[in-house]
Coordinates of C-alpha atoms and ligand atoms in Angstrom, one line a residue:
M1 CA 105.0 152.1 101.6
S2 CA 103.4 149.4 99.3
R3 CA 100.0 147.7 99.3
S4 CA 99.4 143.9 99.5
P5 CA 97.9 142.7 96.3
A6 CA 95.8 140.3 98.3
T7 CA 94.5 142.5 101.0
G8 CA 95.0 145.9 99.8
R9 CA 96.6 146.6 103.2
A10 CA 99.7 148.7 103.6
F11 CA 102.9 146.8 104.6
R12 CA 106.6 147.5 104.9
K13 CA 108.6 145.6 102.4
S14 CA 111.8 144.2 104.0
V15 CA 114.5 146.2 102.3
P16 CA 118.1 145.4 103.0
Y17 CA 119.7 147.7 105.5
T18 CA 121.7 150.7 104.2
L19 CA 123.7 153.1 106.2
P20 CA 121.6 156.3 106.7
K21 CA 123.0 159.7 106.2
L22 CA 122.9 161.5 109.5
T23 CA 121.7 165.1 109.9
D24 CA 120.7 164.9 113.6
F25 CA 123.7 164.2 115.7
S26 CA 122.0 164.4 119.1
P27 CA 122.8 161.4 121.4
A28 CA 119.3 160.1 121.1
S29 CA 119.4 160.0 117.4
L30 CA 122.9 158.6 117.4
D31 CA 121.7 155.8 119.8
K32 CA 118.9 154.9 117.4
A33 CA 121.1 154.9 114.3
V34 CA 123.6 152.6 116.1
Q35 CA 120.8 150.4 117.4
D36 CA 119.3 150.0 113.8
L37 CA 122.7 149.1 112.5
L38 CA 123.4 146.6 115.1
S39 CA 120.1 144.8 114.9
A40 CA 120.5 144.6 111.1
L41 CA 124.0 143.2 111.6
E42 CA 122.7 140.7 114.1
S43 CA 119.7 139.5 112.0
E44 CA 121.8 139.2 108.9
S45 CA 124.4 137.2 110.7
Q46 CA 121.9 134.8 111.9
S47 CA 120.5 134.1 108.5
V48 CA 123.9 133.1 107.2
S49 CA 124.0 129.4 106.6
S50 CA 126.6 128.6 104.0
E51 CA 130.2 129.5 103.3
N52 CA 129.2 131.6 100.3
A53 CA 126.7 133.6 102.4
A54 CA 129.3 134.1 105.0
K55 CA 131.6 135.6 102.4
E56 CA 128.9 137.8 101.1
F57 CA 128.0 138.9 104.6
R58 CA 131.6 139.7 105.3
D59 CA 132.0 141.7 102.1
R60 CA 128.7 143.6 102.7
W61 CA 129.8 144.7 106.1
V62 CA 133.6 145.2 106.1
A63 CA 134.8 145.5 102.4
R64 CA 137.1 148.4 102.3
K65 CA 135.1 149.9 99.4
N66 CA 131.4 150.3 100.1
G67 CA 131.3 148.0 103.2
I68 CA 128.7 149.3 105.7
Q69 CA 131.1 149.6 108.5
P70 CA 133.8 151.6 106.6
Q71 CA 131.0 153.9 105.4
T72 CA 130.5 155.0 109.0
A73 CA 133.5 157.2 108.4
D74 CA 131.0 159.5 106.6
W75 CA 129.1 160.0 109.9
L76 CA 132.3 161.3 111.4
K77 CA 133.1 163.5 108.4
T78 CA 129.7 165.1 108.3
A79 CA 129.3 165.6 112.1
P80 CA 129.7 169.1 113.5
K81 CA 132.7 169.9 115.5
E82 CA 131.1 169.6 118.9
A83 CA 129.6 166.1 118.1
K84 CA 132.7 164.6 116.6
R85 CA 134.0 163.1 119.9
E86 CA 130.6 161.4 120.5
V87 CA 130.3 160.2 117.0
G88 CA 133.9 158.9 116.9
Q89 CA 133.2 156.8 119.9
R90 CA 130.1 155.3 118.3
V91 CA 131.9 154.7 115.1
N92 CA 134.6 152.8 117.0
E93 CA 132.1 150.7 118.9
I94 CA 130.4 149.8 115.6
K95 CA 133.7 148.8 114.1
A96 CA 134.5 146.5 117.0
C97 CA 131.0 145.0 116.9
V98 CA 131.0 144.4 113.1
E99 CA 134.4 142.8 113.1
A100 CA 133.5 140.5 116.0
T101 CA 130.2 139.5 114.4
V102 CA 131.8 138.8 111.0
E103 CA 134.5 136.7 112.7
A104 CA 131.9 134.8 114.8
T105 CA 129.7 134.2 111.7
Q106 CA 132.6 132.8 109.8
E107 CA 133.7 130.5 112.6
R108 CA 130.2 129.2 113.0
I109 CA 130.0 128.3 109.3
Q110 CA 133.5 126.9 109.0
G111 CA 133.2 125.0 112.3
G112 CA 130.1 123.5 110.9
S113 CA 131.6 122.5 107.6
S114 CA 134.7 121.0 109.2
A115 CA 132.4 119.0 111.5
A116 CA 130.7 117.7 108.3
A117 CA 134.1 116.9 106.8
L118 CA 135.1 115.1 109.9
E119 CA 131.9 113.1 109.7
S120 CA 132.4 112.1 106.1
E121 CA 136.1 111.1 106.6
R122 CA 135.4 109.1 109.7
V123 CA 137.3 105.8 109.8
D124 CA 135.8 102.9 111.7
V125 CA 138.9 101.6 113.5
T126 CA 137.0 98.5 114.7
L127 CA 136.8 97.1 111.1
P128 CA 139.2 94.3 110.4
G129 CA 142.4 95.6 108.8
I130 CA 144.3 94.4 105.7
R131 CA 146.4 91.4 106.7
R132 CA 150.0 91.6 105.4
P133 CA 151.5 88.2 106.3
L134 CA 155.2 88.5 107.1
G135 CA 157.5 86.5 105.1
A136 CA 159.8 84.0 106.7
E137 CA 163.0 82.1 106.0
H138 CA 162.4 79.0 104.0
P139 CA 163.3 75.9 106.2
V140 CA 166.1 75.0 103.8
I141 CA 167.7 78.5 104.0
R142 CA 167.1 78.6 107.8
T143 CA 168.9 75.2 108.2
L144 CA 171.7 76.4 105.9
N145 CA 172.2 79.5 107.9
E146 CA 172.1 77.7 111.3
T147 CA 174.7 75.2 110.1
V148 CA 177.0 77.8 108.7
A149 CA 176.7 79.6 112.1
V150 CA 177.8 76.5 113.9
F151 CA 181.0 76.4 111.8
R152 CA 181.5 80.1 112.0
A153 CA 181.5 79.7 115.8
M154 CA 184.4 77.2 115.3
G155 CA 186.4 79.9 113.4
Y156 CA 185.4 78.9 109.8
S157 CA 184.8 81.6 107.2
V158 CA 182.3 81.4 104.4
A159 CA 183.3 81.0 100.7
E160 CA 181.1 80.8 97.6
G161 CA 181.6 79.7 94.0
P162 CA 179.6 79.7 90.7
E163 CA 176.6 77.3 90.1
V164 CA 177.7 77.0 86.4
E165 CA 181.1 75.5 86.7
T166 CA 183.8 74.2 84.5
D167 CA 184.5 70.5 84.1
Y168 CA 188.0 71.3 85.5
Y169 CA 186.7 72.5 88.9
N170 CA 183.7 70.2 89.2
F171 CA 185.7 67.0 88.2
E172 CA 189.2 67.1 87.1
A173 CA 190.9 69.1 89.8
L174 CA 189.0 66.9 92.3
N175 CA 190.7 63.9 90.9
F176 CA 188.0 62.6 88.7
P177 CA 190.1 62.1 85.5
P178 CA 188.3 62.3 82.1
N179 CA 186.5 59.1 81.4
H180 CA 186.9 57.9 85.0
P181 CA 184.0 55.8 86.1
A182 CA 183.6 57.9 89.3
R183 CA 182.1 60.6 87.1
D184 CA 179.1 58.3 86.5
T185 CA 178.0 58.8 90.1
Q186 CA 177.5 62.5 89.5
D187 CA 175.6 62.9 86.3
T188 CA 174.4 66.4 85.5
L189 CA 173.1 68.9 82.9
V190 CA 175.9 70.3 80.6
I191 CA 175.7 73.6 78.7
A192 CA 175.1 72.8 75.0
D193 CA 177.4 73.4 71.9
Q194 CA 180.7 73.4 73.6
E195 CA 182.3 70.6 71.7
N196 CA 184.9 73.0 70.2
K197 CA 186.3 73.7 73.7
P198 CA 188.8 71.5 75.5
L199 CA 186.9 69.2 78.0
R200 CA 188.3 71.0 81.1
D201 CA 186.7 74.3 79.9
R202 CA 183.3 73.0 79.2
L203 CA 180.5 74.3 81.4
L204 CA 178.1 72.4 83.4
L205 CA 175.8 72.8 86.5
R206 CA 177.9 71.9 89.4
T207 CA 177.1 68.5 91.0
H208 CA 178.5 69.4 94.4
T209 CA 180.1 72.3 96.3
S210 CA 183.4 70.7 96.3
P211 CA 184.8 72.8 93.3
V212 CA 184.8 75.7 95.9
Q213 CA 187.6 73.8 97.7
I214 CA 189.9 74.2 94.7
R215 CA 188.8 77.7 93.9
T216 CA 189.5 78.8 97.5
M217 CA 192.9 77.0 97.7
E218 CA 193.9 78.8 94.4
Q219 CA 193.2 82.1 96.1
T220 CA 194.3 81.5 99.7
K221 CA 197.4 80.1 101.2
P222 CA 197.1 77.5 104.1
P223 CA 196.0 77.3 106.8
I224 CA 192.3 77.6 105.8
R225 CA 189.1 76.7 107.3
I226 CA 186.0 77.4 105.2
V227 CA 182.4 76.3 104.7
C228 CA 180.8 76.8 101.3
P229 CA 177.0 76.8 101.2
G230 CA 175.2 76.6 97.8
K231 CA 172.9 75.1 95.2
V232 CA 173.8 72.0 93.3
H233 CA 172.3 69.9 90.4
R234 CA 172.2 66.3 89.6
R235 CA 170.5 64.2 87.1
D236 CA 168.6 62.2 89.7
A237 CA 165.1 61.0 89.4
T238 CA 162.7 62.7 91.8
D239 CA 161.5 60.7 94.8
A240 CA 160.8 61.2 98.5
S241 CA 164.6 61.6 99.2
H242 CA 166.0 62.9 95.9
S243 CA 165.6 66.2 94.0
P244 CA 167.6 67.2 90.9
V245 CA 168.2 70.6 92.6
F246 CA 169.4 70.7 96.2
H247 CA 171.8 72.5 98.6
Q248 CA 175.1 71.5 100.2
I249 CA 177.4 72.9 102.6
E250 CA 181.0 72.0 101.9
G251 CA 183.7 72.2 104.5
L252 CA 187.5 72.3 104.2
A253 CA 190.2 72.6 106.8
V254 CA 193.8 72.5 105.8
D255 CA 196.8 73.0 108.1
T256 CA 199.8 71.1 109.4
N257 CA 199.0 67.9 111.3
I258 CA 195.2 67.7 110.6
T259 CA 194.0 64.2 111.3
F260 CA 191.0 62.0 110.9
S261 CA 190.1 62.5 114.6
D262 CA 189.9 66.3 114.0
L263 CA 187.4 65.5 111.3
K264 CA 185.4 63.2 113.6
G265 CA 185.5 65.6 116.4
T266 CA 184.4 68.6 114.3
L267 CA 181.5 66.8 112.6
D268 CA 180.4 65.2 115.9
H269 CA 180.3 68.6 117.6
A270 CA 178.4 70.2 114.6
M271 CA 175.8 67.5 114.7
K272 CA 175.3 67.9 118.4
A273 CA 175.1 71.7 118.0
L274 CA 172.4 71.2 115.4
F275 CA 170.4 68.3 116.8
G276 CA 171.1 68.2 120.5
S277 CA 173.8 66.6 122.6
S278 CA 172.2 63.2 122.7
V279 CA 172.7 62.7 118.9
K280 CA 175.3 60.1 117.9
T281 CA 177.4 60.1 114.8
R282 CA 178.8 57.1 112.9
F283 CA 181.4 56.9 110.2
F284 CA 181.1 54.3 107.4
P285 CA 183.9 53.6 104.9
S286 CA 183.1 55.1 101.6
F287 CA 184.8 56.4 98.4
F288 CA 185.3 59.8 96.8
P289 CA 188.1 60.5 94.3
F290 CA 189.1 63.7 96.2
T291 CA 189.4 62.2 99.7
E292 CA 191.4 59.3 101.0
P293 CA 190.3 57.7 103.3
S294 CA 186.7 58.6 102.8
A295 CA 183.6 58.1 104.9
D296 CA 179.9 58.6 104.9
V297 CA 178.5 60.1 108.1
A298 CA 175.2 59.0 109.6
I299 CA 173.5 60.4 112.7
S300 CA 171.2 58.4 115.0
C301 CA 167.7 58.9 113.7
I302 CA 166.1 61.9 115.3
I303 CA 162.6 60.7 114.5
C304 CA 162.8 57.4 116.5
G305 CA 165.8 58.1 118.6
G306 CA 167.7 55.2 116.9
K307 CA 165.1 52.5 117.5
G308 CA 164.2 52.1 113.8
C309 CA 161.4 53.7 111.9
R310 CA 160.2 54.4 108.3
T311 CA 162.5 57.4 107.9
C312 CA 165.7 55.6 108.8
K313 CA 164.4 52.5 107.1
Q314 CA 164.5 50.6 110.4
T315 CA 168.3 51.0 110.6
G316 CA 168.3 53.7 113.4
W317 CA 170.8 55.7 111.3
V318 CA 170.3 58.5 108.7
E319 CA 173.1 59.4 106.3
L320 CA 173.8 63.1 106.0
M321 CA 177.1 63.6 104.3
G322 CA 180.3 62.5 102.8
C323 CA 183.7 63.3 104.1
G324 CA 187.4 62.3 104.3
M325 CA 191.0 63.4 104.4
V326 CA 191.9 65.6 101.4
D327 CA 193.5 63.3 98.8
P328 CA 197.2 64.3 98.1
N329 CA 196.4 64.3 94.4
V330 CA 194.1 67.2 95.0
F331 CA 196.8 69.2 96.7
E332 CA 199.0 68.5 93.6
F333 CA 196.6 70.8 91.6
V334 CA 197.3 73.7 94.0
K335 CA 200.9 72.8 95.0
D336 CA 202.3 76.0 93.6
R337 CA 200.0 78.0 96.0
G338 CA 201.6 76.5 99.1
Y339 CA 199.7 73.2 99.3
D340 CA 202.6 70.7 99.5
P341 CA 201.1 67.3 100.4
A342 CA 204.4 66.4 102.1
K343 CA 204.0 69.3 104.6
I344 CA 200.2 69.8 105.1
S345 CA 197.0 67.8 105.4
G346 CA 193.4 68.5 105.6
F347 CA 189.9 67.2 105.8
A348 CA 186.8 68.0 103.8
F349 CA 183.1 67.2 104.1
G350 CA 179.9 67.9 102.2
M351 CA 176.4 67.7 103.7
G352 CA 173.0 67.8 102.1
V353 CA 171.0 70.7 103.6
E354 CA 167.6 69.3 102.7
R355 CA 168.5 66.1 104.5
L356 CA 169.5 68.2 107.6
A357 CA 166.2 70.2 107.4
M358 CA 164.1 67.0 107.0
M359 CA 165.8 65.6 110.1
K360 CA 165.4 68.9 112.0
Y361 CA 161.7 69.4 111.3
G362 CA 160.6 65.8 110.9
I363 CA 159.7 66.2 107.2
D364 CA 159.4 62.8 105.4
D365 CA 159.2 63.9 101.8
I366 CA 162.0 66.2 100.3
Q367 CA 159.5 67.5 97.7
M368 CA 157.6 69.4 100.3
L369 CA 160.6 71.7 100.4
F370 CA 160.3 72.6 96.8
Q371 CA 156.5 72.7 96.1
G372 CA 156.0 76.1 97.6
D373 CA 152.7 75.0 99.3
V374 CA 151.9 77.8 101.8
R375 CA 150.1 75.4 104.1
F376 CA 153.5 73.7 104.6
L377 CA 155.6 76.8 104.5
E378 CA 153.6 78.8 107.0
Q379 CA 154.4 76.4 109.7
F380 CA 157.9 77.9 109.7
A381 CA 156.8 81.5 109.9
Ligands
LIG401 N1 181.1 66.3 97.2 C1 180.6 65.1 97.8 C2 179.2 64.7 97.3 O1 178.6 65.6 96.8 C3 180.6 65.1 99.3 C4 182.0 65.2 99.9 C5 182.5 66.5 100.1 C6 182.7 64.1 100.2 C7 183.7 66.6 100.6 C8 184.0 64.2 100.7 C9 184.5 65.4 101.0 O2 178.8 63.6 97.4

């Protein structure tokens, strides 16, 4: 008993519950002891409001050493023989109650804190997300793939060759002899400091995909049907229809009895497959050292339907490629690989992929294809 310093009145200080030692083991006294214990348990449980407090509460009541509940074993120990049964029952009840309350308290606290965690980690799914724009094939590459697919469907296979080429493959084996004026039509960049090499071994950026014709014939016996897509370079001034870097698709078919009508039929079919069945093809006489006869191929202008417009310079026709029958002089370079010009014949063609793409998509300036302007490119996504 203490006295209040303010009033001098006696009051009971709230002391934490401790397990009493029992001397009286009558049912009434046992009831009271159990009641006291359970009400202490209940009120302490209710005042627990944090995870730490819940831990302390658990230790205080159930710690194997000195926990209140384990101490009730003393009651049993000290009870006289005839009361042991009764005390044992109470002790078991207490154990069940304490364990249930400790568990419930812990759940209440943890439940509460995980609700807080949920709240703080909440994601507003209605917020706009991060846009990751999908990439798309560049119109040039798309046109290239589509064109290759048209020829694959006709039984052609795909061949490739290097972009840095030797003078031999780019010119000499294609019947452009050294110092021949036809070389002037395909000026390019050459790799520096090669004067000590023979001309045929000097490196340059290929001006067309035609060197792949020779490279493939060196490796493969006739008959062959190939297309060779790739990048080429020319010393051309940039304008609306020229770029120093562009793409070509080369074609080569060699077999017995290949004729100019095979060439016309093949290219006419390919153009119709790419541009629709109403497109017309037209062959103009032309010259390339590696084909004889040679032709330039034009298609009826897709933009104006052949009536005449700016893109076709009012002619109604747009030139897309060169072609011709493989010159016997070219076969001479690969004669020992089975290409005897007396026994076989073939045709070849080379088309500009940018030109095809411009026709396909109605693009009037080739530079658009190289500037990388997203506003232009995203129209193809
Ligand atoms: N290689 C030629 C050019 O780039 C095109 C061509 C290829 C012509 C095949 C005839 C045969 O202009």
